[in-house]
Amino acid sequence: MPAQMPLTMLQEGKGCRISEVRAGAELRRRLIEMGFTPSSSVRFIGRERGNLLVNVHRASYAFGKGMDMKIMAEPDSFEGAEIG
């Protein structure tokens, strides 16, 4: 099983699966509404002005470092998978 890590530690262009959201009740609820649920596929697009850019369920989001440290993920174990 791949190691769990904060979303911010992924390499650009790589996909992952959400394993856990470590946030307070309100932020956790909001992230789940946005699609950041356990087992959801996410692709790390890159960084822009200090924000982490990701795709989840065909939507794009930008997170500051504080928020992306609360989303734990496991890197995809296969290359070339279509995520999003």
Short mmCIF file of N, CA and C in Angstrom, two decimals:
data_model
loop_
_atom_site.label_atom_id
_atom_site.label_comp_id
_atom_site.label_asym_id
_atom_site.label_seq_id
_atom_site.Cartn_x
_atom_site.Cartn_y
_atom_site.Cartn_z
N MET A 1 0.85 -1.18 0.00
CA MET A 1 0.00 0.00 0.00
C MET A 1 0.90 1.24 0.00
N PRO A 2 0.63 2.23 -0.89
CA PRO A 2 1.44 3.43 -0.93
C PRO A 2 1.34 4.23 0.38
N ALA A 3 2.36 5.01 0.63
CA ALA A 3 2.38 5.81 1.84
C ALA A 3 1.41 6.98 1.74
N GLN A 4 0.77 7.28 2.84
CA GLN A 4 -0.15 8.42 2.92
C GLN A 4 0.67 9.68 3.15
N MET A 5 0.31 10.77 2.46
CA MET A 5 1.03 12.04 2.59
C MET A 5 0.08 13.20 2.36
N PRO A 6 0.44 14.40 2.83
CA PRO A 6 -0.40 15.56 2.54
C PRO A 6 -0.41 15.83 1.03
N LEU A 7 -1.51 16.33 0.53
CA LEU A 7 -1.67 16.62 -0.89
C LEU A 7 -0.54 17.49 -1.42
N THR A 8 -0.05 18.40 -0.62
CA THR A 8 1.00 19.33 -1.04
C THR A 8 2.31 18.63 -1.40
N MET A 9 2.51 17.39 -0.97
CA MET A 9 3.77 16.70 -1.22
C MET A 9 3.78 15.90 -2.52
N LEU A 10 2.68 15.90 -3.26
CA LEU A 10 2.64 15.19 -4.54
C LEU A 10 3.51 15.88 -5.58
N GLN A 11 3.94 15.11 -6.56
CA GLN A 11 4.69 15.68 -7.67
C GLN A 11 3.72 16.21 -8.72
N GLU A 12 4.10 17.30 -9.37
CA GLU A 12 3.28 17.91 -10.40
C GLU A 12 2.92 16.91 -11.49
N GLY A 13 1.66 16.91 -11.90
CA GLY A 13 1.18 16.03 -12.95
C GLY A 13 0.78 14.65 -12.48
N LYS A 14 0.99 14.34 -11.21
CA LYS A 14 0.69 13.01 -10.68
C LYS A 14 -0.72 12.93 -10.13
N GLY A 15 -1.26 11.73 -10.14
CA GLY A 15 -2.58 11.47 -9.58
C GLY A 15 -2.48 10.82 -8.22
N CYS A 16 -3.56 10.88 -7.49
CA CYS A 16 -3.61 10.25 -6.17
C CYS A 16 -5.06 9.93 -5.83
N ARG A 17 -5.22 9.25 -4.71
CA ARG A 17 -6.55 8.98 -4.16
C ARG A 17 -6.58 9.57 -2.76
N ILE A 18 -7.66 10.27 -2.45
CA ILE A 18 -7.82 10.85 -1.12
C ILE A 18 -8.00 9.71 -0.13
N SER A 19 -7.26 9.78 0.97
CA SER A 19 -7.40 8.75 2.00
C SER A 19 -8.09 9.29 3.25
N GLU A 20 -7.95 10.61 3.50
CA GLU A 20 -8.50 11.17 4.73
C GLU A 20 -8.48 12.70 4.63
N VAL A 21 -9.47 13.34 5.26
CA VAL A 21 -9.47 14.79 5.39
C VAL A 21 -9.34 15.10 6.87
N ARG A 22 -8.24 15.75 7.24
CA ARG A 22 -7.96 16.08 8.65
C ARG A 22 -8.25 17.55 8.88
N ALA A 23 -9.50 17.85 9.11
CA ALA A 23 -9.91 19.24 9.29
C ALA A 23 -11.05 19.30 10.29
N GLY A 24 -11.33 20.51 10.75
CA GLY A 24 -12.47 20.71 11.63
C GLY A 24 -13.76 20.40 10.90
N ALA A 25 -14.84 20.30 11.63
CA ALA A 25 -16.12 19.86 11.08
C ALA A 25 -16.58 20.70 9.89
N GLU A 26 -16.51 22.01 9.99
CA GLU A 26 -17.01 22.88 8.92
C GLU A 26 -16.15 22.78 7.66
N LEU A 27 -14.82 22.85 7.80
CA LEU A 27 -13.95 22.73 6.64
C LEU A 27 -14.04 21.33 6.04
N ARG A 28 -14.12 20.34 6.87
CA ARG A 28 -14.26 18.96 6.39
C ARG A 28 -15.53 18.80 5.57
N ARG A 29 -16.65 19.36 6.06
CA ARG A 29 -17.91 19.30 5.33
C ARG A 29 -17.79 19.99 3.98
N ARG A 30 -17.14 21.16 3.95
CA ARG A 30 -16.98 21.91 2.70
C ARG A 30 -16.12 21.14 1.70
N LEU A 31 -15.02 20.56 2.15
CA LEU A 31 -14.16 19.78 1.26
C LEU A 31 -14.89 18.56 0.71
N ILE A 32 -15.68 17.91 1.53
CA ILE A 32 -16.45 16.75 1.07
C ILE A 32 -17.48 17.19 0.02
N GLU A 33 -18.12 18.35 0.23
CA GLU A 33 -19.06 18.87 -0.77
C GLU A 33 -18.36 19.16 -2.10
N MET A 34 -17.10 19.54 -2.04
CA MET A 34 -16.32 19.83 -3.25
C MET A 34 -15.84 18.56 -3.94
N GLY A 35 -15.98 17.41 -3.28
CA GLY A 35 -15.58 16.15 -3.90
C GLY A 35 -14.36 15.50 -3.31
N PHE A 36 -13.78 16.07 -2.25
CA PHE A 36 -12.59 15.51 -1.62
C PHE A 36 -13.00 14.49 -0.57
N THR A 37 -13.48 13.36 -1.05
CA THR A 37 -13.93 12.29 -0.19
C THR A 37 -12.95 11.12 -0.28
N PRO A 38 -12.90 10.28 0.76
CA PRO A 38 -12.01 9.11 0.68
C PRO A 38 -12.26 8.31 -0.60
N SER A 39 -11.18 7.93 -1.25
CA SER A 39 -11.14 7.17 -2.50
C SER A 39 -11.35 8.02 -3.75
N SER A 40 -11.62 9.33 -3.60
CA SER A 40 -11.75 10.20 -4.77
C SER A 40 -10.41 10.33 -5.48
N SER A 41 -10.43 10.34 -6.81
CA SER A 41 -9.22 10.54 -7.61
C SER A 41 -8.96 12.02 -7.78
N VAL A 42 -7.70 12.40 -7.59
CA VAL A 42 -7.29 13.80 -7.70
C VAL A 42 -6.02 13.85 -8.53
N ARG A 43 -5.89 14.88 -9.37
CA ARG A 43 -4.66 15.09 -10.13
C ARG A 43 -4.06 16.43 -9.71
N PHE A 44 -2.77 16.42 -9.37
CA PHE A 44 -2.04 17.63 -9.02
C PHE A 44 -1.60 18.29 -10.32
N ILE A 45 -2.15 19.45 -10.62
CA ILE A 45 -1.85 20.16 -11.86
C ILE A 45 -0.53 20.91 -11.76
N GLY A 46 -0.35 21.65 -10.67
CA GLY A 46 0.86 22.44 -10.49
C GLY A 46 0.68 23.47 -9.40
N ARG A 47 1.54 24.47 -9.43
CA ARG A 47 1.47 25.56 -8.44
C ARG A 47 1.39 26.89 -9.17
N GLU A 48 0.63 27.79 -8.58
CA GLU A 48 0.51 29.13 -9.14
C GLU A 48 0.39 30.12 -7.99
N ARG A 49 1.31 31.06 -7.93
CA ARG A 49 1.33 32.08 -6.88
C ARG A 49 1.23 31.48 -5.48
N GLY A 50 1.91 30.37 -5.25
CA GLY A 50 1.93 29.74 -3.94
C GLY A 50 0.76 28.82 -3.66
N ASN A 51 -0.19 28.74 -4.57
CA ASN A 51 -1.34 27.87 -4.40
C ASN A 51 -1.15 26.55 -5.13
N LEU A 52 -1.69 25.49 -4.57
CA LEU A 52 -1.66 24.17 -5.18
C LEU A 52 -2.90 24.04 -6.06
N LEU A 53 -2.72 23.71 -7.34
CA LEU A 53 -3.83 23.55 -8.27
C LEU A 53 -4.12 22.07 -8.48
N VAL A 54 -5.37 21.66 -8.27
CA VAL A 54 -5.75 20.26 -8.41
C VAL A 54 -7.06 20.12 -9.18
N ASN A 55 -7.25 18.96 -9.78
CA ASN A 55 -8.52 18.58 -10.40
C ASN A 55 -9.13 17.45 -9.60
N VAL A 56 -10.43 17.53 -9.35
CA VAL A 56 -11.18 16.45 -8.72
C VAL A 56 -12.57 16.47 -9.34
N HIS A 57 -13.05 15.34 -9.79
CA HIS A 57 -14.38 15.22 -10.40
C HIS A 57 -14.61 16.29 -11.46
N ARG A 58 -13.64 16.47 -12.33
CA ARG A 58 -13.70 17.41 -13.46
C ARG A 58 -13.82 18.87 -13.06
N ALA A 59 -13.49 19.20 -11.84
CA ALA A 59 -13.46 20.58 -11.36
C ALA A 59 -12.04 20.91 -10.92
N SER A 60 -11.64 22.16 -11.08
CA SER A 60 -10.31 22.60 -10.67
C SER A 60 -10.42 23.49 -9.44
N TYR A 61 -9.46 23.33 -8.53
CA TYR A 61 -9.42 24.11 -7.30
C TYR A 61 -7.99 24.56 -7.03
N ALA A 62 -7.86 25.68 -6.33
CA ALA A 62 -6.56 26.18 -5.87
C ALA A 62 -6.61 26.24 -4.34
N PHE A 63 -5.62 25.63 -3.70
CA PHE A 63 -5.54 25.60 -2.24
C PHE A 63 -4.25 26.23 -1.76
N GLY A 64 -4.34 26.99 -0.68
CA GLY A 64 -3.15 27.48 -0.01
C GLY A 64 -2.54 26.35 0.80
N LYS A 65 -1.32 26.55 1.26
CA LYS A 65 -0.60 25.47 1.93
C LYS A 65 -1.31 24.98 3.19
N GLY A 66 -1.96 25.84 3.93
CA GLY A 66 -2.65 25.40 5.14
C GLY A 66 -3.74 24.39 4.85
N MET A 67 -4.51 24.63 3.78
CA MET A 67 -5.61 23.73 3.47
C MET A 67 -5.11 22.43 2.84
N ASP A 68 -4.14 22.51 1.95
CA ASP A 68 -3.69 21.28 1.27
C ASP A 68 -2.91 20.36 2.20
N MET A 69 -2.49 20.85 3.36
CA MET A 69 -1.85 19.97 4.35
C MET A 69 -2.88 19.15 5.12
N LYS A 70 -4.15 19.52 5.04
CA LYS A 70 -5.22 18.82 5.74
C LYS A 70 -5.81 17.66 4.93
N ILE A 71 -5.48 17.60 3.64
CA ILE A 71 -5.99 16.55 2.76
C ILE A 71 -4.90 15.51 2.58
N MET A 72 -5.14 14.32 3.10
CA MET A 72 -4.16 13.24 3.02
C MET A 72 -4.48 12.37 1.80
N ALA A 73 -3.43 11.95 1.10
CA ALA A 73 -3.61 11.20 -0.13
C ALA A 73 -2.58 10.08 -0.26
N GLU A 74 -2.91 9.13 -1.12
CA GLU A 74 -1.99 8.05 -1.48
C GLU A 74 -1.75 8.15 -2.98
N PRO A 75 -0.49 8.25 -3.40
CA PRO A 75 -0.19 8.35 -4.83
C PRO A 75 -0.74 7.15 -5.60
N ASP A 76 -1.19 7.41 -6.84
CA ASP A 76 -1.63 6.30 -7.69
C ASP A 76 -0.46 5.37 -7.93
N SER A 77 -0.73 4.08 -7.96
CA SER A 77 0.34 3.11 -8.15
C SER A 77 0.55 2.75 -9.60
N PHE A 78 -0.19 3.42 -10.52
CA PHE A 78 0.00 3.14 -11.93
C PHE A 78 0.07 4.46 -12.70
N GLU A 79 0.86 4.47 -13.77
CA GLU A 79 1.04 5.67 -14.58
C GLU A 79 0.03 5.70 -15.71
N GLY A 80 -0.27 6.89 -16.20
CA GLY A 80 -1.11 7.04 -17.36
C GLY A 80 -2.59 6.91 -17.11
N ALA A 81 -3.01 6.80 -15.89
CA ALA A 81 -4.43 6.68 -15.60
C ALA A 81 -5.14 8.00 -15.82
N GLU A 82 -6.31 7.97 -16.35
CA GLU A 82 -7.12 9.17 -16.53
C GLU A 82 -7.79 9.49 -15.21
N ILE A 83 -7.51 10.65 -14.66
CA ILE A 83 -8.06 11.07 -13.38
C ILE A 83 -8.93 12.29 -13.62
N GLY A 84 -10.03 12.38 -12.87
CA GLY A 84 -10.82 13.60 -12.91
C GLY A 84 -12.16 13.46 -13.35
#
